[in-house]
CSV table of C-alpha atoms in Angstrom, one decimal:
chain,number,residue,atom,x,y,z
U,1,UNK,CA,0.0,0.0,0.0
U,2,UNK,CA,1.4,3.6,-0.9
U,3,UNK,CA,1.9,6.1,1.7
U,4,UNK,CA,-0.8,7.9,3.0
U,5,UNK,CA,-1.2,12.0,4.1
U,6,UNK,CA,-4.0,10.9,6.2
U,7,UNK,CA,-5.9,8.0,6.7
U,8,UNK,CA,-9.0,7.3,8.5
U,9,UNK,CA,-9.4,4.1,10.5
U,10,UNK,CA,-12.8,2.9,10.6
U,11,UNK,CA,-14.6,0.9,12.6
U,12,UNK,CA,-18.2,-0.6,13.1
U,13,UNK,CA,-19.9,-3.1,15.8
U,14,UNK,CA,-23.9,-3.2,16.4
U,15,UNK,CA,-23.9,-0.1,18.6
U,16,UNK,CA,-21.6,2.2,17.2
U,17,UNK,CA,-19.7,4.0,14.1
U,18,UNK,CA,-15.7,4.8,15.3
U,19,UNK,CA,-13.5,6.7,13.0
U,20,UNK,CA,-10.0,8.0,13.0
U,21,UNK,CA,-7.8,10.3,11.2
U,22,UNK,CA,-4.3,10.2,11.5
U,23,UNK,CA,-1.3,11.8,9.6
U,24,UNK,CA,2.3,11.1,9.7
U,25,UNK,CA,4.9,14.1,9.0
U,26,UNK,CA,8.9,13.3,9.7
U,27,UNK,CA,7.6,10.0,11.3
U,28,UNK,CA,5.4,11.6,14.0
U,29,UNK,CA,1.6,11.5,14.3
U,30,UNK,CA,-0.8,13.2,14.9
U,31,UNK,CA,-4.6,12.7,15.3
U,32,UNK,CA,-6.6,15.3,12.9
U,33,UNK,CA,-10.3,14.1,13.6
U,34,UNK,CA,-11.6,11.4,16.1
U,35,UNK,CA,-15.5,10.2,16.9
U,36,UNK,CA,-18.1,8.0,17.0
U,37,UNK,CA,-21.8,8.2,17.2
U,38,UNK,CA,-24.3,5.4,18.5
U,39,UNK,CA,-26.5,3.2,15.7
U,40,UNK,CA,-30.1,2.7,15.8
U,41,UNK,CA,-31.1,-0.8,17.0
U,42,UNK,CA,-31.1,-3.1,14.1
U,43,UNK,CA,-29.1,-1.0,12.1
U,44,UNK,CA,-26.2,-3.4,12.2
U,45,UNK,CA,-26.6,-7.4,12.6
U,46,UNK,CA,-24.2,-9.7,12.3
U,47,UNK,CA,-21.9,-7.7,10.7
U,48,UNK,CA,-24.3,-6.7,8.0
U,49,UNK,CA,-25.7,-3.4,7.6
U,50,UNK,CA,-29.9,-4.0,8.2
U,51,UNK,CA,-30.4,-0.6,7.9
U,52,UNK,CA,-28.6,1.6,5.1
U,53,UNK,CA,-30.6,4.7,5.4
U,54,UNK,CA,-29.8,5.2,9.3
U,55,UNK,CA,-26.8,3.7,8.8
U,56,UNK,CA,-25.6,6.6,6.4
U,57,UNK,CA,-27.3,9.5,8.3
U,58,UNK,CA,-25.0,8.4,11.1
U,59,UNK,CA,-22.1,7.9,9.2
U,60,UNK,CA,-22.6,11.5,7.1
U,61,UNK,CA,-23.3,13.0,10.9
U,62,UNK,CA,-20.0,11.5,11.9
U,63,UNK,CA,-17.6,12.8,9.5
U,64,UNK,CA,-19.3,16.2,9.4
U,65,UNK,CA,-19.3,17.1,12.9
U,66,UNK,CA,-16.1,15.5,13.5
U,67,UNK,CA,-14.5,17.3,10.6
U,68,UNK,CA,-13.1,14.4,8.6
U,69,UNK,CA,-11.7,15.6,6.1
U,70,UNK,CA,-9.6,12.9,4.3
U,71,UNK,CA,-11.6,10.2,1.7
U,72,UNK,CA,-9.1,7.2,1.9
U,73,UNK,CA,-10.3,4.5,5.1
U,74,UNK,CA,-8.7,1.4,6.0
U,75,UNK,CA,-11.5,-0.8,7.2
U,76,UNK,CA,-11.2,-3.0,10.8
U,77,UNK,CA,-13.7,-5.8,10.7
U,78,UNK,CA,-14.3,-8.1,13.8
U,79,UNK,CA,-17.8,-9.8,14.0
U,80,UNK,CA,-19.8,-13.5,13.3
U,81,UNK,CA,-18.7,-13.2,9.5
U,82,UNK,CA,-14.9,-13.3,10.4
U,83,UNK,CA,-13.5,-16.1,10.8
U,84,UNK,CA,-9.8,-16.6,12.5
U,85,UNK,CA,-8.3,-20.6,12.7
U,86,UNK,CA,-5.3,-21.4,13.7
U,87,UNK,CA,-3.7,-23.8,11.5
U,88,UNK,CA,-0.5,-25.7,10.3
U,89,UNK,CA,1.3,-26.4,7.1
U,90,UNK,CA,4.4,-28.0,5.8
U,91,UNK,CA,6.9,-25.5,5.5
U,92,UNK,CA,7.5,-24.6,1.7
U,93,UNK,CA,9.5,-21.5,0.0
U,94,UNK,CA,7.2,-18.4,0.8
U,95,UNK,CA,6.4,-17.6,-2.7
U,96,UNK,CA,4.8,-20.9,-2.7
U,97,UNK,CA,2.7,-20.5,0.8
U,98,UNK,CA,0.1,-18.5,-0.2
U,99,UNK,CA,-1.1,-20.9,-2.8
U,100,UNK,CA,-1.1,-23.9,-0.6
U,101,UNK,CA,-2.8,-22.1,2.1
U,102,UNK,CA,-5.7,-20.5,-0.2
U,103,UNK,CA,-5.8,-24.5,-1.5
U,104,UNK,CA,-6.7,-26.0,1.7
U,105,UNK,CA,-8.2,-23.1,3.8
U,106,UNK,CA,-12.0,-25.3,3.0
U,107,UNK,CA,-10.2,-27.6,5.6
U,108,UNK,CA,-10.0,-25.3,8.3
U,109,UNK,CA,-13.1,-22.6,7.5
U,110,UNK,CA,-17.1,-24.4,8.2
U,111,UNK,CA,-18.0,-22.3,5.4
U,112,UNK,CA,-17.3,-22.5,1.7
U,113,UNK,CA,-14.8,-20.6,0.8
U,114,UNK,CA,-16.4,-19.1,-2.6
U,115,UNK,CA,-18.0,-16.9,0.0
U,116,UNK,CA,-15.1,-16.1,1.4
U,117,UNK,CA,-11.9,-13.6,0.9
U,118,UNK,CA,-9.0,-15.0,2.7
U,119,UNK,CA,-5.9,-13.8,3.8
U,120,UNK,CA,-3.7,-15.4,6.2
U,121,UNK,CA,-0.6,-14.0,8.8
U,122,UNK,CA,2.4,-16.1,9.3
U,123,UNK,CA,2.4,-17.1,13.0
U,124,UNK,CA,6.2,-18.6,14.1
U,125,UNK,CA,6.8,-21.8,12.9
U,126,UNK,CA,7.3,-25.8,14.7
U,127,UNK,CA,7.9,-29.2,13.8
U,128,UNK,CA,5.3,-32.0,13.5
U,129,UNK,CA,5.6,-35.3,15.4
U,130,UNK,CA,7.8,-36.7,13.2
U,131,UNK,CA,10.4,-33.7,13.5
U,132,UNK,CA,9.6,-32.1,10.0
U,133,UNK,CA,9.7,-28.4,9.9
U,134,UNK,CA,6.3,-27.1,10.2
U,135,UNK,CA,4.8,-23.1,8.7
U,136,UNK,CA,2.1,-22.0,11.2
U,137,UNK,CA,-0.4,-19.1,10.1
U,138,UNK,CA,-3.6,-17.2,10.7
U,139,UNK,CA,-5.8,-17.9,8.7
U,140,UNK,CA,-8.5,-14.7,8.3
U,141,UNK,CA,-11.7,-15.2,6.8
U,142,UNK,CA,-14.8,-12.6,5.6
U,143,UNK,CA,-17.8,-13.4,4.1
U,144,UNK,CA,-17.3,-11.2,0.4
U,145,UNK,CA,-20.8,-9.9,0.4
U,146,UNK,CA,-20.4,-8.6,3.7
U,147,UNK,CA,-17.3,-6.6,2.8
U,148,UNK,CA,-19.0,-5.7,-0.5
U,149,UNK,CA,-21.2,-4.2,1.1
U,150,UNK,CA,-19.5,-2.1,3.4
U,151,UNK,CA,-17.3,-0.8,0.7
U,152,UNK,CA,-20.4,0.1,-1.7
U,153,UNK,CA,-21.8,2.2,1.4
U,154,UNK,CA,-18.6,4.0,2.1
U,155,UNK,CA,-18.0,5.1,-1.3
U,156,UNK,CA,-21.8,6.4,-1.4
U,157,UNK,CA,-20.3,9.1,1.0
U,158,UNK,CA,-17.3,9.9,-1.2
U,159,UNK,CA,-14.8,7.8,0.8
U,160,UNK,CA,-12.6,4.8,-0.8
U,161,UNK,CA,-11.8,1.8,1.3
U,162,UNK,CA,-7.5,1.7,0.9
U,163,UNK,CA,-7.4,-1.8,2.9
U,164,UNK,CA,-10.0,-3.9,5.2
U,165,UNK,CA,-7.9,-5.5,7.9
U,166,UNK,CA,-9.0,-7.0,11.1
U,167,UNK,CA,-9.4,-4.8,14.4
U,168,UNK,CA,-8.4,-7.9,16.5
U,169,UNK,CA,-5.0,-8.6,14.4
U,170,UNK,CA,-4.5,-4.4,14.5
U,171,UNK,CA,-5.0,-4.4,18.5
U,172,UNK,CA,-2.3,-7.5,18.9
U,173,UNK,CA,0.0,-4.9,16.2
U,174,UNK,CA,-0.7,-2.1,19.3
U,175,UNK,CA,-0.1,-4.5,22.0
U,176,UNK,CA,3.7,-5.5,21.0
U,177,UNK,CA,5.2,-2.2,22.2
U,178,UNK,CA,3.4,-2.7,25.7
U,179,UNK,CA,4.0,-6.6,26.1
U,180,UNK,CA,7.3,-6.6,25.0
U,181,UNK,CA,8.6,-10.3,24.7
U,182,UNK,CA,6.3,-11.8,27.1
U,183,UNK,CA,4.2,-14.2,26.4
U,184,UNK,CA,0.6,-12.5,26.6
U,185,UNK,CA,-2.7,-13.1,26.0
U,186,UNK,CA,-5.4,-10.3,24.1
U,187,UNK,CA,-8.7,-10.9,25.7
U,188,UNK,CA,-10.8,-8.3,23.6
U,189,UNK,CA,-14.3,-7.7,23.9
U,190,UNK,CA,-16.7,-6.3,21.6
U,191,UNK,CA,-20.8,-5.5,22.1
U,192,UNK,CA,-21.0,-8.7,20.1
U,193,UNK,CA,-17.9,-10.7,20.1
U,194,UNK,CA,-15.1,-12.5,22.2
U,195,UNK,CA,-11.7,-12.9,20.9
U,196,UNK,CA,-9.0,-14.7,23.0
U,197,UNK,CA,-5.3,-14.8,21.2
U,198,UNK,CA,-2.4,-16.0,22.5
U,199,UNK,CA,1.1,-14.1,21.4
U,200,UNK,CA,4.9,-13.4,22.1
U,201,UNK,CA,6.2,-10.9,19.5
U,202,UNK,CA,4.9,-11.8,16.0
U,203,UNK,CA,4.3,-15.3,16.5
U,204,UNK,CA,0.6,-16.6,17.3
U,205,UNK,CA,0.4,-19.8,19.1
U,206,UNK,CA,-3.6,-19.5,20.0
U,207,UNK,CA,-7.0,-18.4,18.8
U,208,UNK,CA,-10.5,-18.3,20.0
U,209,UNK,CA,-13.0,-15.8,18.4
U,210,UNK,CA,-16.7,-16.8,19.6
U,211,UNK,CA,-20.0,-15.0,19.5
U,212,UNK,CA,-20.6,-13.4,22.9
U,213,UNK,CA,-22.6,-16.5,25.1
U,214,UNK,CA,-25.8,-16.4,25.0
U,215,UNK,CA,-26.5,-16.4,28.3
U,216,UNK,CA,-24.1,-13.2,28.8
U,217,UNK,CA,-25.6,-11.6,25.4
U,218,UNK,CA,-28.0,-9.3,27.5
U,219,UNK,CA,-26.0,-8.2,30.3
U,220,UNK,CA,-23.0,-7.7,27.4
U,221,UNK,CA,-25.1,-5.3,25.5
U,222,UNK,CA,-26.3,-3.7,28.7
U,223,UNK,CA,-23.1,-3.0,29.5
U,224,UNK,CA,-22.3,-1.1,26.1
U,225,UNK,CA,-25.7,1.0,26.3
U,226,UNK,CA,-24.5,1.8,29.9
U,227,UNK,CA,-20.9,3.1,28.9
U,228,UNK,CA,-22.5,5.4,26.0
U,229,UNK,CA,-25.2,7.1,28.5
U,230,UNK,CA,-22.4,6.8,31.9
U,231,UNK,CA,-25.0,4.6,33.8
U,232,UNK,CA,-23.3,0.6,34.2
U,233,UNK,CA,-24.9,-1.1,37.2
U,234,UNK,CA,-23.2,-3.3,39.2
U,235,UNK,CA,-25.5,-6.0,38.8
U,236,UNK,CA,-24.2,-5.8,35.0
U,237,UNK,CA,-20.6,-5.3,35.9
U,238,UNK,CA,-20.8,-8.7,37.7
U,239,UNK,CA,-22.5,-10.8,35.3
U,240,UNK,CA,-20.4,-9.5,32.2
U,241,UNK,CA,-17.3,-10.1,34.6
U,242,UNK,CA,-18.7,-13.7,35.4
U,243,UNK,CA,-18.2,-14.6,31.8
U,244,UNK,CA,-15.4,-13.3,31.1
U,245,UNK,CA,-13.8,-14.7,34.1
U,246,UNK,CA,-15.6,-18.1,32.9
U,247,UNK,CA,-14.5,-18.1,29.8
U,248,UNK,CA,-10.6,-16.6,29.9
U,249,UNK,CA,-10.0,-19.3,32.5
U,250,UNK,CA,-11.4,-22.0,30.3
U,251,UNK,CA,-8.9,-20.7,27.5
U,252,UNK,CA,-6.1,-20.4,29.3
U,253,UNK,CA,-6.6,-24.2,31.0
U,254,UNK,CA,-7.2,-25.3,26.9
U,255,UNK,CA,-3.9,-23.4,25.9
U,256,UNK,CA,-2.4,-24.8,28.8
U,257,UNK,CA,-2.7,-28.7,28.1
U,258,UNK,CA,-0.7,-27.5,25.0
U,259,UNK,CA,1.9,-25.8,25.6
U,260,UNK,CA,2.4,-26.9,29.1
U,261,UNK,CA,6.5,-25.5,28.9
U,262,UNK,CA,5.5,-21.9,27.4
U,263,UNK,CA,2.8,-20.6,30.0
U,264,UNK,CA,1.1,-17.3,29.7
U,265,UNK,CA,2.9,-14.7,31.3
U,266,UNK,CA,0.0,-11.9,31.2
U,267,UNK,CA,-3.3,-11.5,29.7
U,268,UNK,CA,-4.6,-7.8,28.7
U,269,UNK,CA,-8.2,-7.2,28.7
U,270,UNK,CA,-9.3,-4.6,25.4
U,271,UNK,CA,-12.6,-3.3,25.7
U,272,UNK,CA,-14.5,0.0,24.5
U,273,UNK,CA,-16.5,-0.6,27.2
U,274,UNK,CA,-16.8,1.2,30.4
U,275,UNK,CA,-15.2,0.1,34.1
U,276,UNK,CA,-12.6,-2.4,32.4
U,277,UNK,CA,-10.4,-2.4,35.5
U,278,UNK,CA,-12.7,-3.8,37.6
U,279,UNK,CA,-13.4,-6.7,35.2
U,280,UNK,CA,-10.3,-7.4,34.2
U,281,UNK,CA,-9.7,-7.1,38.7
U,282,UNK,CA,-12.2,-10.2,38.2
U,283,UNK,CA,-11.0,-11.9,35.5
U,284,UNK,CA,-8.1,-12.0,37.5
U,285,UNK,CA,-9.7,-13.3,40.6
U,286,UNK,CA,-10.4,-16.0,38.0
U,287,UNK,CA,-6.8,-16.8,36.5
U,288,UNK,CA,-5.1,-16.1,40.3
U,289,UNK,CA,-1.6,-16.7,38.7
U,290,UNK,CA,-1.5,-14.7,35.5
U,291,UNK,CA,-2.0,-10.7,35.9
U,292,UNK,CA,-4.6,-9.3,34.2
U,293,UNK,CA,-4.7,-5.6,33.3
U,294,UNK,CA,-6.0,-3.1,30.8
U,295,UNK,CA,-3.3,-1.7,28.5
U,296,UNK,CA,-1.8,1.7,28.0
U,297,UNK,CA,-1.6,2.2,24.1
U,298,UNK,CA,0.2,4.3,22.3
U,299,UNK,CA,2.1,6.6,25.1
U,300,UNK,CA,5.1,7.1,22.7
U,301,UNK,CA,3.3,8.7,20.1
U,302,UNK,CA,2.1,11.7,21.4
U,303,UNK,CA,-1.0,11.4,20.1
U,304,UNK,CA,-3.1,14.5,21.9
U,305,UNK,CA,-5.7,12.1,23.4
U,306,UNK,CA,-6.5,11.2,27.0
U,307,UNK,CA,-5.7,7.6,27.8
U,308,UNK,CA,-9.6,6.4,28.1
U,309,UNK,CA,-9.9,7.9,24.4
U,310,UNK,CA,-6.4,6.5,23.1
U,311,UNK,CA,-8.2,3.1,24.8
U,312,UNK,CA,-11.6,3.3,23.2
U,313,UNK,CA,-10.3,3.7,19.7
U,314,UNK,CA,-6.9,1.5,19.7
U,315,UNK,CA,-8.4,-0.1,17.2
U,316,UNK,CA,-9.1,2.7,15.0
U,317,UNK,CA,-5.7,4.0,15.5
U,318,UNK,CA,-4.0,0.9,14.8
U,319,UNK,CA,-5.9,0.2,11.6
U,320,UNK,CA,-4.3,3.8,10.6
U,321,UNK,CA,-1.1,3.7,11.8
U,322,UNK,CA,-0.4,0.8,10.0
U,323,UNK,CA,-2.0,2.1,6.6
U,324,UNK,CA,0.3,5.2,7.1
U,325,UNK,CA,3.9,3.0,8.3
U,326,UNK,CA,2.7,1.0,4.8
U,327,UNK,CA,3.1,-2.3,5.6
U,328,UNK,CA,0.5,-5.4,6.9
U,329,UNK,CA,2.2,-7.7,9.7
């Protein structure tokens, strides 16, 4: 991807549009617009935009009284329609990888893959049982119509979609400064989605992305509506935390039957949503030996933005900071 001025990274989920504009001059950056504004209910399902007209009153609203002023967005993407699988491949010159993994993604993704775009990040590499060197990857998956359609409704307001990358992979990208070369877990949560990966540096040895539970889904999307008007009750607090809690410490006793000899040094809870301390204080209450915390992004950068803003829209700003840097990891 060429070098950008500005970028916007963009970001949608079923309560919410999140955008922001960054620009790099002499390798420093600096934010030029940032927002969001809440959707209507049943503007956003699944991914898929229900609604088009509300959805595009909010999203003209957006950039006009947040003064966007750039046209080129580089798309995050994180809900039922994406799909992230861990899987493992002979290892085979690179220029030849990308054919063997587009050839045999059907036996990792429950859905066909003509309905799919696929892309795929090299995770570390291993060797098999019988000792023979082993290529692990990522393998990313979005249903096309999905992202055909977000693109056909962005360019209806005059802006073209640069890149569509995935806000969980962009988050991990943001994380490396702060973890350093421990081995850490991102437990991100989403109004709709769960994502549990498990990292040191660039190499990703775990991955769980699930629906939010069902019996959680309420309380969940209580617990968004409650950070966007200020108002989260405990009685929310501890239910959401009661399944995160559940749920981390069922991951972490999977990923530890595995890899029994590389533990989890640290999991980070990422979450636009409101009292994240005191979940990830019971999420740790959960997982006694790990620490659990809420990370500080982007404190080198300078960015202008007060931590809990710089929090909210990691996402955003790691979508555009790597559109800007020009490169994908």
């Amino acid at each position: 991807m060429a070098k950008n001025k500005s970028i916007i990274g963009f970001e949608v989920d079923t309560s919410e549009i999140r955008a922001v504009e960054l620009t790099r001059v002499n390798g420093a950056y600096s934010v030029l617009a940032c927002g969001k504004i809440p959707l209507e209910d049943g503007t956003v399902e699944e991914g898929f935009v229900r609604n088009t007209e509300a959805f595009c009153k909010a999203l003209a609203e957006l950039l006009q009284n947040g003064s966007f002023k750039s046209a080129d967005v580089v798309v995050g993407v994180n809900n039922e329609n994406v799909i992230m699988r861990y899987a493992s491949f002979p290892k085979i010159a690179e220029d030849k990888l990308r054919n063997m993994v587009l050839l045999q993604a059907q036996e990792f993704i429950p859905i066909p893959v003509q309905e799919m775009e696929i892309d795929y990040v090299i995770a570390g590499e291993d060797l098999s049982n019988d000792e023979q060197p082993m290529i692990n990857v990522l393998l990313v998956a979005a249903r096309r119509n999905m992202l055909e359609q977000i693109i056909t409704l962005l360019n209806t307001a005059k802006l073209q979609v640069v890149d569509i990358d995935s806000s969980v992979l962009s988050l991990c990208r943001a994380l490396g400064a702060v973890a350093g070369n421990k081995k850490y877990a991102l437990l991100n949560l989403t109004d709709d989605m769960l994502n549990f990966l498990v990292i040191r540096g660039q190499e990703i040895s775990m991955v769980r992305s699930i629906a939010v539970p069902e019996r959680a889904q309420e309380a969940v999307e209580e617990l968004f509506q409650g950070t966007i008007s200020g108002e989260i009750s405990d009685a929310v607090l501890s239910e959401v935390g009661a399944m995160l809690a559940a749920e981390t410490s069922s991951s972490v006793s999977y990923y530890t039957m595995q890899n029994m000899e590389d533990p989890i040094e640290h999991i980070y809870l990422v979450s636009g949503a409101g009292r994240t301390d005191e979940l990830a204080k019971m999420i740790s209450d959960a997982v006694y030996t790990i620490p659990v915390e809420v990370p500080r992004f982007y404190e080198g950068l300078n960015l202008g933005l007060e931590p809990d803003v710089i929090k909210e829209f990691a996402g955003c700003i790691g979508l555009a900071v790597q559109a800007l840097e020009g490169y994908r990891v």
